[in-house]
Amino acid sequence: MGADAAVGDEAIDWLREDQGAPGSGFPWPQSETTRAALPSQSLAPPVRVPLAAPRTAPATPASRRGPSEAAVGAGAEARSAARTARDLDELRRLIEGFDGCPLKATAKNLCFYRGAAQAPIMIIGEAPGREEDIEGRPFVGRAGQLLDRMLAAAGWSEENVHITNVVYWRPPGNRTPTPQETEACRPFLERQIELVAPRVLLLLGGSAAKQILRTDEGILKIRGKWRTLEFGSSKVAVLASLHPAYLLRTPIAKRQAWLDLLSVRAELSG
Ligand code: URA
């Protein structure tokens, strides 16, 4: 049935329709067609998301329709609260109290970051996996160990890097996070980037690259090309590279990933 890890002591009733059902706090966007097909009283008020809307809205299963007004309000509030966090501890507390990302309902732990609180290099991956979910720290499984070896070869350690993901909770079965899930986490991630104040953002894999660079192009096409993005009042140099999990499956691609790390080193040394 696709179950690969025990995440709770009691089974979750996914078919429950009341407000307490897992994921019911998430304001699922509805396409115009879905909207028209639903009875008007089941529609929640629209949520203002200050960032670009997800490119595709999924069909909304009946069991997930119609988040309560309170849940929608809480989600919107948390999004604006993210901008006010003065440090990473405050941001962590806000994320812990945020129920707007449905991944939280099935994850064991929040995976916020590992490494230095402020660092010249900030690394952003796709999503926590099984080991990360158990430990509550990003990139601690096999892919993370390869990442650490690559960073060490380039002369870096947890003291000079800040490592996180585009979503803070593990997607069930390690599936790719949906645009709704990444969008829900994005205000927190943007504030995290401002607080870490890196000189370089290194995006690992297609998911992170697509989300941060707002592109549909494949990772093999966009990797290795520098861009500049603005977060708050600071400009950050951004480079997309290959995900270490891909490198484990495709060792021949390690050469390209190594060239990308050398490019980061050159960028940092001016
Ligand atoms: N893959 C990721 O993208 N992030 C992790 O934290 C672990 C594996």
mmCIF file of C-alpha atoms and ligand atoms in Angstrom:
data_model
loop_
_atom_site.group_PDB
_atom_site.id
_atom_site.type_symbol
_atom_site.label_atom_id
_atom_site.label_comp_id
_atom_site.label_asym_id
_atom_site.label_seq_id
_atom_site.Cartn_x
_atom_site.Cartn_y
_atom_site.Cartn_z
ATOM 1 C CA MET A 1 0.000 0.000 0.000
ATOM 2 C CA GLY A 2 3.034 2.296 -0.122
ATOM 3 C CA ALA A 3 3.594 2.527 3.639
ATOM 4 C CA ASP A 4 7.311 2.673 4.370
ATOM 5 C CA ALA A 5 7.576 4.067 7.898
ATOM 6 C CA ALA A 6 5.492 4.272 11.043
ATOM 7 C CA VAL A 7 4.718 7.937 11.693
ATOM 8 C CA GLY A 8 2.328 7.683 14.615
ATOM 9 C CA ASP A 9 0.970 5.413 17.299
ATOM 10 C CA GLU A 10 -2.571 5.568 15.987
ATOM 11 C CA ALA A 11 -3.867 5.103 12.455
ATOM 12 C CA ILE A 12 -5.035 8.307 10.731
ATOM 13 C CA ASP A 13 -8.566 8.349 9.326
ATOM 14 C CA TRP A 14 -7.954 10.111 6.037
ATOM 15 C CA LEU A 15 -11.635 10.061 5.099
ATOM 16 C CA ARG A 16 -12.813 12.172 8.023
ATOM 17 C CA GLU A 17 -14.452 15.324 6.730
ATOM 18 C CA ASP A 18 -14.550 17.391 9.879
ATOM 19 C CA GLN A 19 -12.122 20.223 10.529
ATOM 20 C CA GLY A 20 -9.694 18.058 12.452
ATOM 21 C CA ALA A 21 -8.791 15.863 9.485
ATOM 22 C CA PRO A 22 -5.059 15.878 8.695
ATOM 23 C CA GLY A 23 -4.217 18.567 6.199
ATOM 24 C CA SER A 24 -7.564 20.328 6.653
ATOM 25 C CA GLY A 25 -5.751 23.463 7.777
ATOM 26 C CA PHE A 26 -4.318 23.932 4.326
ATOM 27 C CA PRO A 27 -6.099 26.399 2.033
ATOM 28 C CA TRP A 28 -6.167 24.279 -1.150
ATOM 29 C CA PRO A 29 -6.395 26.589 -4.160
ATOM 30 C CA GLN A 30 -9.339 25.877 -6.434
ATOM 31 C CA SER A 31 -9.379 26.339 -10.157
ATOM 32 C CA GLU A 32 -12.255 28.258 -11.730
ATOM 33 C CA THR A 33 -13.782 24.974 -12.942
ATOM 34 C CA THR A 34 -13.617 23.352 -9.517
ATOM 35 C CA ARG A 35 -14.963 26.539 -7.959
ATOM 36 C CA ALA A 36 -17.980 26.587 -10.244
ATOM 37 C CA ALA A 37 -18.739 22.935 -9.557
ATOM 38 C CA LEU A 38 -18.849 23.325 -5.768
ATOM 39 C CA PRO A 39 -21.773 24.581 -3.709
ATOM 40 C CA SER A 40 -21.015 28.159 -2.699
ATOM 41 C CA GLN A 41 -21.292 27.549 1.067
ATOM 42 C CA SER A 42 -18.409 25.062 0.895
ATOM 43 C CA LEU A 43 -15.999 27.682 -0.422
ATOM 44 C CA ALA A 44 -13.578 29.204 2.024
ATOM 45 C CA PRO A 45 -12.692 32.881 1.581
ATOM 46 C CA PRO A 46 -9.766 33.355 -0.820
ATOM 47 C CA VAL A 47 -6.335 33.435 0.758
ATOM 48 C CA ARG A 48 -3.970 36.157 -0.302
ATOM 49 C CA VAL A 49 -0.609 34.582 -0.975
ATOM 50 C CA PRO A 50 1.866 37.378 -1.675
ATOM 51 C CA LEU A 51 3.940 35.231 -4.035
ATOM 52 C CA ALA A 52 3.267 33.903 -7.499
ATOM 53 C CA ALA A 53 0.429 31.392 -7.470
ATOM 54 C CA PRO A 54 1.261 27.725 -8.086
ATOM 55 C CA ARG A 55 1.290 26.908 -11.758
ATOM 56 C CA THR A 56 -1.242 24.105 -11.519
ATOM 57 C CA ALA A 57 -4.050 23.584 -9.072
ATOM 58 C CA PRO A 58 -4.721 19.924 -8.295
ATOM 59 C CA ALA A 59 -8.219 18.498 -8.449
ATOM 60 C CA THR A 60 -9.541 18.885 -4.918
ATOM 61 C CA PRO A 61 -10.713 15.652 -3.287
ATOM 62 C CA ALA A 62 -14.028 16.154 -1.486
ATOM 63 C CA SER A 63 -12.454 15.054 1.793
ATOM 64 C CA ARG A 64 -9.976 17.951 1.609
ATOM 65 C CA ARG A 65 -12.294 20.685 0.443
ATOM 66 C CA GLY A 66 -13.281 23.731 2.430
ATOM 67 C CA PRO A 67 -10.724 24.554 5.142
ATOM 68 C CA SER A 68 -12.304 26.330 8.085
ATOM 69 C CA GLU A 69 -12.167 30.126 8.145
ATOM 70 C CA ALA A 70 -10.063 29.928 11.278
ATOM 71 C CA ALA A 71 -7.520 27.689 9.556
ATOM 72 C CA VAL A 72 -7.339 29.976 6.527
ATOM 73 C CA GLY A 73 -6.883 33.000 8.801
ATOM 74 C CA ALA A 74 -4.186 31.245 10.804
ATOM 75 C CA GLY A 75 -2.326 30.328 7.610
ATOM 76 C CA ALA A 76 -2.407 33.879 6.273
ATOM 77 C CA GLU A 77 -1.329 35.219 9.653
ATOM 78 C CA ALA A 78 1.608 32.826 9.852
ATOM 79 C CA ARG A 79 2.726 33.876 6.394
ATOM 80 C CA SER A 80 2.919 37.527 7.360
ATOM 81 C CA ALA A 81 4.418 36.623 10.742
ATOM 82 C CA ALA A 82 7.341 34.957 8.917
ATOM 83 C CA ARG A 83 8.435 38.382 7.711
ATOM 84 C CA THR A 84 8.670 39.662 11.257
ATOM 85 C CA ALA A 85 10.866 36.908 12.760
ATOM 86 C CA ARG A 86 13.957 38.585 14.199
ATOM 87 C CA ASP A 87 16.146 35.488 14.314
ATOM 88 C CA LEU A 88 16.133 31.816 13.404
ATOM 89 C CA ASP A 89 14.834 30.746 16.831
ATOM 90 C CA GLU A 90 11.811 32.970 16.385
ATOM 91 C CA LEU A 91 11.355 31.694 12.847
ATOM 92 C CA ARG A 92 11.530 28.078 14.064
ATOM 93 C CA ARG A 93 8.820 28.773 16.643
ATOM 94 C CA LEU A 94 6.617 30.299 13.947
ATOM 95 C CA ILE A 95 7.126 27.293 11.668
ATOM 96 C CA GLU A 96 6.397 24.914 14.562
ATOM 97 C CA GLY A 97 3.088 26.693 15.125
ATOM 98 C CA PHE A 98 2.192 26.821 11.409
ATOM 99 C CA ASP A 99 -0.511 24.388 10.258
ATOM 100 C CA GLY A 100 -0.791 25.630 6.680
ATOM 101 C CA CYS A 101 1.395 22.943 5.092
ATOM 102 C CA PRO A 102 -0.349 19.543 4.956
ATOM 103 C CA LEU A 103 2.999 17.711 5.137
ATOM 104 C CA LYS A 104 3.160 18.553 8.832
ATOM 105 C CA ALA A 105 0.238 16.200 9.512
ATOM 106 C CA THR A 106 2.149 13.091 8.437
ATOM 107 C CA ALA A 107 5.722 14.004 9.377
ATOM 108 C CA LYS A 108 7.335 12.973 12.640
ATOM 109 C CA ASN A 109 9.507 16.051 13.041
ATOM 110 C CA LEU A 110 10.147 19.495 11.674
ATOM 111 C CA CYS A 111 13.449 19.633 9.726
ATOM 112 C CA PHE A 112 14.494 23.255 9.904
ATOM 113 C CA TYR A 113 18.198 23.462 9.182
ATOM 114 C CA ARG A 114 21.624 22.191 10.098
ATOM 115 C CA GLY A 115 24.931 24.009 10.004
ATOM 116 C CA ALA A 116 25.721 27.596 10.885
ATOM 117 C CA ALA A 117 22.983 30.127 11.690
ATOM 118 C CA GLN A 118 24.757 32.672 9.498
ATOM 119 C CA ALA A 119 26.894 31.377 6.679
ATOM 120 C CA PRO A 120 28.415 32.452 3.376
ATOM 121 C CA ILE A 121 26.898 29.402 1.670
ATOM 122 C CA MET A 122 23.252 28.384 2.028
ATOM 123 C CA ILE A 123 22.273 25.041 0.507
ATOM 124 C CA ILE A 124 18.645 24.293 -0.320
ATOM 125 C CA GLY A 125 17.460 20.781 -1.192
ATOM 126 C CA GLU A 126 14.086 19.293 -2.020
ATOM 127 C CA ALA A 127 12.561 17.779 1.112
ATOM 128 C CA PRO A 128 13.449 15.739 4.178
ATOM 129 C CA GLY A 129 13.512 11.976 3.673
ATOM 130 C CA ARG A 130 12.990 9.157 6.165
ATOM 131 C CA GLU A 131 16.232 9.645 8.152
ATOM 132 C CA GLU A 132 15.804 13.413 8.198
ATOM 133 C CA ASP A 133 12.229 13.030 9.463
ATOM 134 C CA ILE A 134 13.378 10.771 12.291
ATOM 135 C CA GLU A 135 16.285 13.040 13.286
ATOM 136 C CA GLY A 136 14.611 16.366 12.586
ATOM 137 C CA ARG A 137 17.651 17.602 10.621
ATOM 138 C CA PRO A 138 18.056 18.036 6.847
ATOM 139 C CA PHE A 139 20.454 15.926 4.774
ATOM 140 C CA VAL A 140 21.517 13.345 7.342
ATOM 141 C CA GLY A 141 20.784 10.233 5.239
ATOM 142 C CA ARG A 142 22.876 8.761 2.414
ATOM 143 C CA ALA A 143 22.457 11.792 0.156
ATOM 144 C CA GLY A 144 23.431 14.057 3.041
ATOM 145 C CA GLN A 145 26.539 12.023 3.763
ATOM 146 C CA LEU A 146 27.608 12.370 0.139
ATOM 147 C CA LEU A 147 26.886 16.097 0.350
ATOM 148 C CA ASP A 148 29.101 16.375 3.446
ATOM 149 C CA ARG A 149 31.944 14.552 1.677
ATOM 150 C CA MET A 150 31.642 16.863 -1.313
ATOM 151 C CA LEU A 151 31.606 19.954 0.912
ATOM 152 C CA ALA A 152 34.645 18.668 2.815
ATOM 153 C CA ALA A 153 36.495 18.105 -0.471
ATOM 154 C CA ALA A 154 35.816 21.747 -1.338
ATOM 155 C CA GLY A 155 37.120 22.839 2.081
ATOM 156 C CA TRP A 156 33.808 23.486 3.872
ATOM 157 C CA SER A 157 32.031 22.052 6.867
ATOM 158 C CA GLU A 158 28.894 22.742 8.929
ATOM 159 C CA GLU A 159 30.684 25.836 10.245
ATOM 160 C CA ASN A 160 30.462 27.623 6.920
ATOM 161 C CA VAL A 161 27.267 26.252 5.446
ATOM 162 C CA HIS A 162 23.584 26.462 6.288
ATOM 163 C CA ILE A 163 21.586 23.506 4.949
ATOM 164 C CA THR A 164 17.814 23.383 4.509
ATOM 165 C CA ASN A 165 15.049 22.346 2.071
ATOM 166 C CA VAL A 166 12.183 23.985 0.185
ATOM 167 C CA VAL A 167 9.739 22.194 2.530
ATOM 168 C CA TYR A 168 10.259 21.612 6.242
ATOM 169 C CA TRP A 169 8.444 18.290 6.580
ATOM 170 C CA ARG A 170 8.863 14.937 4.880
ATOM 171 C CA PRO A 171 6.417 14.200 2.038
ATOM 172 C CA PRO A 172 4.851 10.746 2.597
ATOM 173 C CA GLY A 173 6.810 8.051 0.784
ATOM 174 C CA ASN A 174 9.456 10.616 -0.221
ATOM 175 C CA ARG A 175 7.366 11.901 -3.100
ATOM 176 C CA THR A 176 8.225 15.269 -4.654
ATOM 177 C CA PRO A 177 6.544 18.112 -2.741
ATOM 178 C CA THR A 178 3.602 19.676 -4.582
ATOM 179 C CA PRO A 179 3.620 23.369 -5.609
ATOM 180 C CA GLN A 180 1.037 24.000 -2.855
ATOM 181 C CA GLU A 181 3.343 22.523 -0.235
ATOM 182 C CA THR A 182 6.386 24.465 -1.393
ATOM 183 C CA GLU A 183 4.375 27.693 -1.662
ATOM 184 C CA ALA A 184 3.080 27.212 1.877
ATOM 185 C CA CYS A 185 6.653 27.012 3.191
ATOM 186 C CA ARG A 186 8.096 29.702 0.936
ATOM 187 C CA PRO A 187 7.491 32.803 3.111
ATOM 188 C CA PHE A 188 9.410 31.097 5.913
ATOM 189 C CA LEU A 189 12.203 30.074 3.553
ATOM 190 C CA GLU A 190 12.509 33.607 2.188
ATOM 191 C CA ARG A 191 12.810 34.995 5.708
ATOM 192 C CA GLN A 192 15.320 32.252 6.520
ATOM 193 C CA ILE A 193 17.463 33.360 3.567
ATOM 194 C CA GLU A 194 17.325 36.970 4.780
ATOM 195 C CA LEU A 195 18.368 35.949 8.299
ATOM 196 C CA VAL A 196 21.180 33.631 7.200
ATOM 197 C CA ALA A 197 22.388 36.338 4.812
ATOM 198 C CA PRO A 198 24.459 34.018 2.582
ATOM 199 C CA ARG A 199 26.661 35.288 -0.203
ATOM 200 C CA VAL A 200 25.822 32.235 -2.278
ATOM 201 C CA LEU A 201 22.665 30.123 -2.529
ATOM 202 C CA LEU A 202 23.296 26.620 -3.856
ATOM 203 C CA LEU A 203 20.112 24.881 -5.022
ATOM 204 C CA LEU A 204 20.324 21.098 -5.134
ATOM 205 C CA GLY A 205 18.109 19.353 -7.671
ATOM 206 C CA GLY A 206 15.245 20.277 -9.942
ATOM 207 C CA SER A 207 12.661 20.779 -7.233
ATOM 208 C CA ALA A 208 14.632 23.407 -5.328
ATOM 209 C CA ALA A 209 15.799 25.084 -8.543
ATOM 210 C CA LYS A 210 12.273 25.281 -9.990
ATOM 211 C CA GLN A 211 10.817 26.650 -6.777
ATOM 212 C CA ILE A 212 13.462 29.288 -6.070
ATOM 213 C CA LEU A 213 14.176 30.322 -9.658
ATOM 214 C CA ARG A 214 10.503 30.114 -10.716
ATOM 215 C CA THR A 215 11.402 28.161 -13.836
ATOM 216 C CA ASP A 216 10.107 25.063 -15.575
ATOM 217 C CA GLU A 217 13.435 24.256 -17.199
ATOM 218 C CA GLY A 218 15.117 20.985 -16.314
ATOM 219 C CA ILE A 219 17.993 20.915 -13.858
ATOM 220 C CA LEU A 220 20.446 19.536 -16.426
ATOM 221 C CA LYS A 221 19.825 22.653 -18.515
ATOM 222 C CA ILE A 222 19.982 25.271 -15.785
ATOM 223 C CA ARG A 223 22.708 23.893 -13.518
ATOM 224 C CA GLY A 224 26.025 25.691 -13.381
ATOM 225 C CA LYS A 225 24.631 29.098 -14.475
ATOM 226 C CA TRP A 226 24.858 31.984 -12.040
ATOM 227 C CA ARG A 227 21.923 34.297 -11.400
ATOM 228 C CA THR A 228 21.270 37.041 -8.892
ATOM 229 C CA LEU A 229 18.147 37.141 -6.731
ATOM 230 C CA GLU A 230 17.011 39.703 -4.196
ATOM 231 C CA PHE A 231 15.886 38.680 -0.722
ATOM 232 C CA GLY A 232 14.821 41.604 1.436
ATOM 233 C CA SER A 233 17.306 44.319 0.660
ATOM 234 C CA SER A 234 20.192 41.973 -0.226
ATOM 235 C CA LYS A 235 21.266 40.502 -3.510
ATOM 236 C CA VAL A 236 22.393 36.875 -3.453
ATOM 237 C CA ALA A 237 24.317 34.933 -6.103
ATOM 238 C CA VAL A 238 22.370 31.756 -6.895
ATOM 239 C CA LEU A 239 23.606 28.561 -8.536
ATOM 240 C CA ALA A 240 21.587 25.415 -9.245
ATOM 241 C CA SER A 241 23.398 22.083 -9.162
ATOM 242 C CA LEU A 242 22.662 18.365 -9.124
ATOM 243 C CA HIS A 243 21.046 16.674 -6.152
ATOM 244 C CA PRO A 244 23.305 14.257 -4.243
ATOM 245 C CA ALA A 245 20.581 11.563 -4.430
ATOM 246 C CA TYR A 246 20.857 11.839 -8.230
ATOM 247 C CA LEU A 247 24.642 11.594 -7.956
ATOM 248 C CA LEU A 248 24.277 8.361 -5.947
ATOM 249 C CA ARG A 249 22.231 6.911 -8.809
ATOM 250 C CA THR A 250 24.342 8.504 -11.558
ATOM 251 C CA PRO A 251 27.948 8.650 -10.353
ATOM 252 C CA ILE A 252 29.182 9.861 -13.726
ATOM 253 C CA ALA A 253 27.393 13.175 -13.061
ATOM 254 C CA LYS A 254 29.610 13.851 -10.030
ATOM 255 C CA ARG A 255 32.044 15.637 -12.310
ATOM 256 C CA GLN A 256 29.441 18.308 -13.133
ATOM 257 C CA ALA A 257 28.504 18.704 -9.472
ATOM 258 C CA TRP A 258 32.176 19.112 -8.602
ATOM 259 C CA LEU A 259 32.570 21.810 -11.260
ATOM 260 C CA ASP A 260 29.617 23.613 -9.659
ATOM 261 C CA LEU A 261 31.267 23.491 -6.223
ATOM 262 C CA LEU A 262 34.476 24.874 -7.711
ATOM 263 C CA SER A 263 32.408 27.656 -9.245
ATOM 264 C CA VAL A 264 30.951 28.454 -5.798
ATOM 265 C CA ARG A 265 34.466 28.566 -4.385
ATOM 266 C CA ALA A 266 35.592 30.932 -7.125
ATOM 267 C CA GLU A 267 32.544 33.160 -6.524
ATOM 268 C CA LEU A 268 33.296 33.327 -2.802
ATOM 269 C CA SER A 269 36.905 34.197 -3.326
ATOM 270 C CA GLY A 270 35.810 37.067 -5.535
HETATM 271 N N1 URA B 1 17.124 15.108 0.135
HETATM 272 C C1 URA B 1 16.825 16.409 0.269
HETATM 273 O O1 URA B 1 16.548 17.093 -0.700
HETATM 274 N N2 URA B 1 16.839 16.942 1.469
HETATM 275 C C2 URA B 1 17.144 16.258 2.555
HETATM 276 O O2 URA B 1 17.130 16.830 3.638
HETATM 277 C C3 URA B 1 17.469 14.895 2.394
HETATM 278 C C4 URA B 1 17.462 14.346 1.178
#
